[in-house]
């Protein structure tokens, strides 16, 4: 987490739920995972490396498909307020890079890159809005560009998140939180929809009925 904690409590809940759902069957679970849940699901499916001192979850055998919604698969994690390196117990003897030792996302991408599990269908859904992020919030520039203050502020707030994810570029497109390119996953079926990252009163998000209709067909 941003404060340096691990994600084992979330992964344990996912593991218990998936195993209960699958029972003795294999390749029956369809995971629909929003935001960080997407790459955490990739970590849970893997069977190569230990996590927090426990054996790999190896959840892929239960999974038929993984659909990720606005998941920052390749985030640079360059947050403007900083990020505390994770301290995960029980991994001192595990072979991994320093980056992976300090970040569960980096560990996921190092051990299980892209659409890693051959028996799982991966679908990565990226949202786009009708504006790019902005590097700064300048009232004078807002007036010259004939924009409303509210619109300029949305672009600036989105740009902060985009820059944190790309590492250097605020002026990209995305769902207001996650840039399109960061939400893409190599080897997956990558699709784009027009929506916001999270539920709000002004526009659709990944869970809105009309947007669900655009990605749910990829489950079969």
PDB file of C-alpha atoms in Angstrom:
ATOM      1  CA  UNK A   1       0.000   0.000   0.000  1.00  0.00           C
ATOM      2  CA  UNK A   2       1.036   3.663  -0.114  1.00  0.00           C
ATOM      3  CA  UNK A   3       1.935   3.431   3.570  1.00  0.00           C
ATOM      4  CA  UNK A   4       4.194   0.419   3.066  1.00  0.00           C
ATOM      5  CA  UNK A   5       1.780  -2.348   3.987  1.00  0.00           C
ATOM      6  CA  UNK A   6       1.230  -5.546   2.035  1.00  0.00           C
ATOM      7  CA  UNK A   7      -1.928  -6.703   0.285  1.00  0.00           C
ATOM      8  CA  UNK A   8      -2.129 -10.163   1.822  1.00  0.00           C
ATOM      9  CA  UNK A   9      -5.423  -9.529   3.628  1.00  0.00           C
ATOM     10  CA  UNK A  10      -7.126  -8.672   0.334  1.00  0.00           C
ATOM     11  CA  UNK A  11      -5.505 -11.576  -1.463  1.00  0.00           C
ATOM     12  CA  UNK A  12      -6.550 -13.983   1.292  1.00  0.00           C
ATOM     13  CA  UNK A  13     -10.172 -12.855   0.909  1.00  0.00           C
ATOM     14  CA  UNK A  14     -10.004 -13.280  -2.857  1.00  0.00           C
ATOM     15  CA  UNK A  15      -8.453 -16.698  -2.438  1.00  0.00           C
ATOM     16  CA  UNK A  16     -11.119 -17.896  -0.013  1.00  0.00           C
ATOM     17  CA  UNK A  17     -13.961 -16.566  -2.155  1.00  0.00           C
ATOM     18  CA  UNK A  18     -12.650 -18.058  -5.400  1.00  0.00           C
ATOM     19  CA  UNK A  19     -11.972 -21.460  -3.840  1.00  0.00           C
ATOM     20  CA  UNK A  20     -15.436 -21.533  -2.268  1.00  0.00           C
ATOM     21  CA  UNK A  21     -17.023 -20.562  -5.585  1.00  0.00           C
ATOM     22  CA  UNK A  22     -15.078 -23.110  -7.641  1.00  0.00           C
ATOM     23  CA  UNK A  23     -15.295 -26.013  -5.222  1.00  0.00           C
ATOM     24  CA  UNK A  24     -13.635 -28.982  -6.904  1.00  0.00           C
ATOM     25  CA  UNK A  25     -14.036 -27.504 -10.368  1.00  0.00           C
ATOM     26  CA  UNK A  26     -11.370 -25.758 -12.434  1.00  0.00           C
ATOM     27  CA  UNK A  27     -11.599 -22.920 -14.974  1.00  0.00           C
ATOM     28  CA  UNK A  28     -15.043 -21.802 -13.824  1.00  0.00           C
ATOM     29  CA  UNK A  29     -14.433 -18.448 -12.116  1.00  0.00           C
ATOM     30  CA  UNK A  30     -14.694 -15.179 -14.016  1.00  0.00           C
ATOM     31  CA  UNK A  31     -12.916 -12.400 -12.134  1.00  0.00           C
ATOM     32  CA  UNK A  32     -14.066  -8.835 -12.740  1.00  0.00           C
ATOM     33  CA  UNK A  33     -11.551  -6.581 -11.022  1.00  0.00           C
ATOM     34  CA  UNK A  34     -11.593  -2.792 -10.767  1.00  0.00           C
ATOM     35  CA  UNK A  35      -8.550  -0.548 -10.438  1.00  0.00           C
ATOM     36  CA  UNK A  36      -5.749  -2.118  -8.333  1.00  0.00           C
ATOM     37  CA  UNK A  37      -7.881  -5.253  -8.062  1.00  0.00           C
ATOM     38  CA  UNK A  38      -6.843  -6.076 -11.617  1.00  0.00           C
ATOM     39  CA  UNK A  39      -3.134  -6.453 -11.008  1.00  0.00           C
ATOM     40  CA  UNK A  40      -3.748  -7.964  -7.577  1.00  0.00           C
ATOM     41  CA  UNK A  41      -5.771 -10.674  -9.326  1.00  0.00           C
ATOM     42  CA  UNK A  42      -2.795 -11.343 -11.582  1.00  0.00           C
ATOM     43  CA  UNK A  43      -0.606 -11.726  -8.502  1.00  0.00           C
ATOM     44  CA  UNK A  44      -3.127 -14.063  -6.860  1.00  0.00           C
ATOM     45  CA  UNK A  45      -3.303 -16.290  -9.945  1.00  0.00           C
ATOM     46  CA  UNK A  46       0.466 -16.819 -10.014  1.00  0.00           C
ATOM     47  CA  UNK A  47       2.332 -19.834  -8.692  1.00  0.00           C
ATOM     48  CA  UNK A  48       6.010 -18.835  -8.945  1.00  0.00           C
ATOM     49  CA  UNK A  49       6.855 -16.714  -5.911  1.00  0.00           C
ATOM     50  CA  UNK A  50       5.905 -16.634  -2.251  1.00  0.00           C
ATOM     51  CA  UNK A  51       4.064 -13.624  -0.876  1.00  0.00           C
ATOM     52  CA  UNK A  52       4.319 -12.474   2.723  1.00  0.00           C
ATOM     53  CA  UNK A  53       5.827 -15.795   3.747  1.00  0.00           C
ATOM     54  CA  UNK A  54       3.081 -18.021   2.397  1.00  0.00           C
ATOM     55  CA  UNK A  55       3.164 -20.316  -0.607  1.00  0.00           C
ATOM     56  CA  UNK A  56       2.015 -18.827  -3.920  1.00  0.00           C
ATOM     57  CA  UNK A  57      -1.775 -18.674  -4.193  1.00  0.00           C
ATOM     58  CA  UNK A  58      -1.821 -20.375  -7.581  1.00  0.00           C
ATOM     59  CA  UNK A  59      -5.380 -19.257  -8.245  1.00  0.00           C
ATOM     60  CA  UNK A  60      -5.163 -19.464 -12.035  1.00  0.00           C
ATOM     61  CA  UNK A  61      -6.435 -23.049 -12.085  1.00  0.00           C
ATOM     62  CA  UNK A  62      -9.835 -21.834 -10.922  1.00  0.00           C
ATOM     63  CA  UNK A  63     -10.086 -18.938 -13.372  1.00  0.00           C
ATOM     64  CA  UNK A  64     -11.638 -18.957 -16.839  1.00  0.00           C
ATOM     65  CA  UNK A  65     -11.327 -15.227 -17.484  1.00  0.00           C
ATOM     66  CA  UNK A  66     -10.014 -12.059 -15.855  1.00  0.00           C
ATOM     67  CA  UNK A  67     -11.555  -8.726 -16.803  1.00  0.00           C
ATOM     68  CA  UNK A  68      -9.749  -5.679 -15.438  1.00  0.00           C
ATOM     69  CA  UNK A  69     -11.446  -2.292 -15.341  1.00  0.00           C
ATOM     70  CA  UNK A  70      -9.196   0.753 -15.282  1.00  0.00           C
ATOM     71  CA  UNK A  71      -6.393  -1.217 -13.657  1.00  0.00           C
ATOM     72  CA  UNK A  72      -2.975   0.498 -13.508  1.00  0.00           C
ATOM     73  CA  UNK A  73      -1.038  -2.546 -14.718  1.00  0.00           C
ATOM     74  CA  UNK A  74       2.110  -0.623 -15.648  1.00  0.00           C
ATOM     75  CA  UNK A  75       1.913   2.272 -13.190  1.00  0.00           C
ATOM     76  CA  UNK A  76       5.162   4.043 -12.366  1.00  0.00           C
ATOM     77  CA  UNK A  77       3.775   4.613  -8.834  1.00  0.00           C
ATOM     78  CA  UNK A  78       5.424   8.052  -8.887  1.00  0.00           C
ATOM     79  CA  UNK A  79       3.013   9.659  -6.459  1.00  0.00           C
ATOM     80  CA  UNK A  80       3.556  13.382  -5.822  1.00  0.00           C
ATOM     81  CA  UNK A  81       3.373  12.851  -2.056  1.00  0.00           C
ATOM     82  CA  UNK A  82       5.785   9.916  -2.159  1.00  0.00           C
ATOM     83  CA  UNK A  83       5.399   6.244  -1.494  1.00  0.00           C
ATOM     84  CA  UNK A  84       6.725   4.099   1.345  1.00  0.00           C
ATOM     85  CA  UNK A  85       8.422   0.901   0.193  1.00  0.00           C
ATOM     86  CA  UNK A  86       6.556  -2.203   1.277  1.00  0.00           C
ATOM     87  CA  UNK A  87       7.909  -4.365   4.063  1.00  0.00           C
ATOM     88  CA  UNK A  88       6.561  -7.854   3.433  1.00  0.00           C
ATOM     89  CA  UNK A  89       7.553 -10.540   5.963  1.00  0.00           C
ATOM     90  CA  UNK A  90       8.886 -13.952   5.043  1.00  0.00           C
ATOM     91  CA  UNK A  91      10.439 -13.070   1.696  1.00  0.00           C
ATOM     92  CA  UNK A  92      14.099 -12.601   2.631  1.00  0.00           C
ATOM     93  CA  UNK A  93      15.133 -15.794   0.840  1.00  0.00           C
ATOM     94  CA  UNK A  94      12.969 -15.184  -2.244  1.00  0.00           C
ATOM     95  CA  UNK A  95      14.732 -14.259  -5.462  1.00  0.00           C
ATOM     96  CA  UNK A  96      13.404 -10.944  -6.752  1.00  0.00           C
ATOM     97  CA  UNK A  97      14.638  -7.487  -7.655  1.00  0.00           C
ATOM     98  CA  UNK A  98      14.781  -4.644  -5.165  1.00  0.00           C
ATOM     99  CA  UNK A  99      11.904  -3.008  -7.013  1.00  0.00           C
ATOM    100  CA  UNK A 100       9.752  -6.108  -6.603  1.00  0.00           C
ATOM    101  CA  UNK A 101      10.705  -6.385  -2.947  1.00  0.00           C
ATOM    102  CA  UNK A 102       9.369  -2.892  -2.326  1.00  0.00           C
ATOM    103  CA  UNK A 103       6.266  -2.994  -4.532  1.00  0.00           C
ATOM    104  CA  UNK A 104       3.645  -5.700  -5.008  1.00  0.00           C
ATOM    105  CA  UNK A 105       2.826  -4.243  -8.419  1.00  0.00           C
ATOM    106  CA  UNK A 106       6.457  -4.467  -9.486  1.00  0.00           C
ATOM    107  CA  UNK A 107       6.549  -8.041  -8.161  1.00  0.00           C
ATOM    108  CA  UNK A 108       3.472  -8.891 -10.220  1.00  0.00           C
ATOM    109  CA  UNK A 109       4.941  -7.494 -13.424  1.00  0.00           C
ATOM    110  CA  UNK A 110       8.297  -9.126 -12.788  1.00  0.00           C
ATOM    111  CA  UNK A 111       6.976 -12.609 -11.992  1.00  0.00           C
ATOM    112  CA  UNK A 112       3.798 -12.660 -14.095  1.00  0.00           C
ATOM    113  CA  UNK A 113       4.182 -10.186 -16.982  1.00  0.00           C
ATOM    114  CA  UNK A 114       1.259  -9.472 -19.283  1.00  0.00           C
ATOM    115  CA  UNK A 115      -1.333 -12.153 -19.919  1.00  0.00           C
ATOM    116  CA  UNK A 116       0.891 -14.682 -18.181  1.00  0.00           C
ATOM    117  CA  UNK A 117      -1.415 -17.619 -17.438  1.00  0.00           C
ATOM    118  CA  UNK A 118      -1.984 -19.601 -20.619  1.00  0.00           C
ATOM    119  CA  UNK A 119      -5.346 -21.042 -19.577  1.00  0.00           C
ATOM    120  CA  UNK A 120      -6.912 -17.700 -18.653  1.00  0.00           C
ATOM    121  CA  UNK A 121      -8.567 -15.215 -20.992  1.00  0.00           C
ATOM    122  CA  UNK A 122      -7.447 -11.687 -20.119  1.00  0.00           C
ATOM    123  CA  UNK A 123      -9.539  -8.635 -21.001  1.00  0.00           C
ATOM    124  CA  UNK A 124      -8.181  -5.198 -20.073  1.00  0.00           C
ATOM    125  CA  UNK A 125     -10.763  -2.410 -20.231  1.00  0.00           C
ATOM    126  CA  UNK A 126      -9.510   1.192 -20.347  1.00  0.00           C
ATOM    127  CA  UNK A 127     -11.767   4.193 -19.929  1.00  0.00           C
ATOM    128  CA  UNK A 128     -11.432   7.482 -21.755  1.00  0.00           C
ATOM    129  CA  UNK A 129     -12.939  10.900 -21.162  1.00  0.00           C
ATOM    130  CA  UNK A 130     -13.378  13.756 -23.628  1.00  0.00           C
ATOM    131  CA  UNK A 131     -10.342  15.642 -22.324  1.00  0.00           C
ATOM    132  CA  UNK A 132      -6.671  15.060 -21.592  1.00  0.00           C
ATOM    133  CA  UNK A 133      -4.946  15.786 -18.319  1.00  0.00           C
ATOM    134  CA  UNK A 134      -3.297  19.124 -17.623  1.00  0.00           C
ATOM    135  CA  UNK A 135       0.098  19.894 -16.111  1.00  0.00           C
ATOM    136  CA  UNK A 136      -0.980  23.037 -14.259  1.00  0.00           C
ATOM    137  CA  UNK A 137      -4.055  24.933 -13.131  1.00  0.00           C
ATOM    138  CA  UNK A 138      -3.778  28.486 -14.410  1.00  0.00           C
ATOM    139  CA  UNK A 139      -6.825  30.757 -14.177  1.00  0.00           C
ATOM    140  CA  UNK A 140      -5.469  33.074 -16.862  1.00  0.00           C
ATOM    141  CA  UNK A 141      -4.970  30.155 -19.185  1.00  0.00           C
ATOM    142  CA  UNK A 142      -8.471  28.948 -18.408  1.00  0.00           C
ATOM    143  CA  UNK A 143      -9.959  32.246 -19.564  1.00  0.00           C
ATOM    144  CA  UNK A 144      -7.815  32.367 -22.685  1.00  0.00           C
ATOM    145  CA  UNK A 145      -8.818  28.816 -23.600  1.00  0.00           C
ATOM    146  CA  UNK A 146     -12.503  29.668 -23.113  1.00  0.00           C
ATOM    147  CA  UNK A 147     -12.947  26.876 -20.564  1.00  0.00           C
ATOM    148  CA  UNK A 148     -14.936  26.801 -17.378  1.00  0.00           C
ATOM    149  CA  UNK A 149     -12.995  26.760 -14.129  1.00  0.00           C
ATOM    150  CA  UNK A 150     -14.650  23.450 -13.263  1.00  0.00           C
ATOM    151  CA  UNK A 151     -13.455  21.816 -16.501  1.00  0.00           C
ATOM    152  CA  UNK A 152      -9.924  23.156 -16.095  1.00  0.00           C
ATOM    153  CA  UNK A 153      -9.856  21.848 -12.536  1.00  0.00           C
ATOM    154  CA  UNK A 154     -10.970  18.358 -13.692  1.00  0.00           C
ATOM    155  CA  UNK A 155      -8.172  18.328 -16.256  1.00  0.00           C
ATOM    156  CA  UNK A 156      -5.632  19.347 -13.630  1.00  0.00           C
ATOM    157  CA  UNK A 157      -6.766  16.753 -11.078  1.00  0.00           C
ATOM    158  CA  UNK A 158      -6.722  14.057 -13.765  1.00  0.00           C
ATOM    159  CA  UNK A 159      -3.258  15.215 -14.827  1.00  0.00           C
ATOM    160  CA  UNK A 160      -1.890  14.698 -11.307  1.00  0.00           C
ATOM    161  CA  UNK A 161      -3.003  11.072 -11.367  1.00  0.00           C
ATOM    162  CA  UNK A 162      -1.885  10.526 -14.951  1.00  0.00           C
ATOM    163  CA  UNK A 163       1.593  11.854 -14.197  1.00  0.00           C
ATOM    164  CA  UNK A 164       1.873   9.636 -11.122  1.00  0.00           C
ATOM    165  CA  UNK A 165       1.027   6.621 -13.271  1.00  0.00           C
ATOM    166  CA  UNK A 166       3.121   7.431 -16.333  1.00  0.00           C
ATOM    167  CA  UNK A 167       5.995   8.841 -14.325  1.00  0.00           C
ATOM    168  CA  UNK A 168       6.352  12.031 -16.379  1.00  0.00           C
ATOM    169  CA  UNK A 169       3.349  12.913 -18.535  1.00  0.00           C
ATOM    170  CA  UNK A 170       0.152  14.564 -17.337  1.00  0.00           C
ATOM    171  CA  UNK A 171      -1.171  15.411 -20.798  1.00  0.00           C
ATOM    172  CA  UNK A 172      -2.503  11.994 -21.739  1.00  0.00           C
ATOM    173  CA  UNK A 173      -5.980  10.515 -21.991  1.00  0.00           C
ATOM    174  CA  UNK A 174      -7.608   8.183 -19.522  1.00  0.00           C
ATOM    175  CA  UNK A 175     -10.555   7.671 -17.213  1.00  0.00           C
ATOM    176  CA  UNK A 176      -9.700  10.557 -14.913  1.00  0.00           C
ATOM    177  CA  UNK A 177      -7.450   8.405 -12.750  1.00  0.00           C
ATOM    178  CA  UNK A 178      -5.731   5.749 -14.877  1.00  0.00           C
ATOM    179  CA  UNK A 179      -4.230   6.552 -18.303  1.00  0.00           C
ATOM    180  CA  UNK A 180      -5.305   4.369 -21.219  1.00  0.00           C
ATOM    181  CA  UNK A 181      -1.803   3.050 -21.914  1.00  0.00           C
ATOM    182  CA  UNK A 182      -1.263   2.157 -18.256  1.00  0.00           C
ATOM    183  CA  UNK A 183      -4.537   0.195 -18.158  1.00  0.00           C
ATOM    184  CA  UNK A 184      -3.530  -1.855 -21.210  1.00  0.00           C
ATOM    185  CA  UNK A 185      -2.017  -5.301 -20.704  1.00  0.00           C
ATOM    186  CA  UNK A 186       0.242  -7.033 -23.195  1.00  0.00           C
ATOM    187  CA  UNK A 187      -1.314 -10.205 -24.565  1.00  0.00           C
ATOM    188  CA  UNK A 188      -4.809  -9.346 -23.331  1.00  0.00           C
ATOM    189  CA  UNK A 189      -7.866  -8.338 -25.306  1.00  0.00           C
ATOM    190  CA  UNK A 190      -7.557  -4.576 -24.839  1.00  0.00           C
ATOM    191  CA  UNK A 191     -10.698  -2.496 -25.296  1.00  0.00           C
ATOM    192  CA  UNK A 192     -11.638   1.127 -24.693  1.00  0.00           C
ATOM    193  CA  UNK A 193     -14.874   2.513 -23.347  1.00  0.00           C
ATOM    194  CA  UNK A 194     -15.995   6.071 -22.658  1.00  0.00           C
ATOM    195  CA  UNK A 195     -16.355   6.367 -18.917  1.00  0.00           C
ATOM    196  CA  UNK A 196     -14.923   7.659 -15.644  1.00  0.00           C
ATOM    197  CA  UNK A 197     -12.809   5.588 -13.281  1.00  0.00           C
ATOM    198  CA  UNK A 198     -15.281   5.682 -10.396  1.00  0.00           C
ATOM    199  CA  UNK A 199     -19.013   6.273  -9.877  1.00  0.00           C
ATOM    200  CA  UNK A 200     -20.017   9.931  -9.952  1.00  0.00           C
ATOM    201  CA  UNK A 201     -23.040  12.023 -10.795  1.00  0.00           C
ATOM    202  CA  UNK A 202     -21.777  13.500 -14.049  1.00  0.00           C
ATOM    203  CA  UNK A 203     -20.934  10.548 -16.295  1.00  0.00           C
ATOM    204  CA  UNK A 204     -20.872   6.777 -16.632  1.00  0.00           C
ATOM    205  CA  UNK A 205     -18.252   4.545 -15.029  1.00  0.00           C
ATOM    206  CA  UNK A 206     -17.186   0.938 -15.654  1.00  0.00           C
ATOM    207  CA  UNK A 207     -20.139  -0.382 -13.654  1.00  0.00           C
ATOM    208  CA  UNK A 208     -22.826   1.616 -15.434  1.00  0.00           C
ATOM    209  CA  UNK A 209     -25.262  -0.636 -17.321  1.00  0.00           C
ATOM    210  CA  UNK A 210     -24.465   0.828 -20.738  1.00  0.00           C
ATOM    211  CA  UNK A 211     -20.714   0.416 -20.153  1.00  0.00           C
ATOM    212  CA  UNK A 212     -21.068  -3.115 -18.789  1.00  0.00           C
ATOM    213  CA  UNK A 213     -22.749  -4.042 -22.074  1.00  0.00           C
ATOM    214  CA  UNK A 214     -19.539  -3.052 -23.895  1.00  0.00           C
ATOM    215  CA  UNK A 215     -17.204  -5.374 -21.998  1.00  0.00           C
ATOM    216  CA  UNK A 216     -19.325  -8.204 -20.666  1.00  0.00           C
ATOM    217  CA  UNK A 217     -19.549  -9.854 -24.081  1.00  0.00           C
ATOM    218  CA  UNK A 218     -15.837 -10.646 -23.847  1.00  0.00           C
ATOM    219  CA  UNK A 219     -16.449 -13.087 -20.983  1.00  0.00           C
ATOM    220  CA  UNK A 220     -17.642 -15.892 -23.274  1.00  0.00           C
TER     221      UNK A 220
END
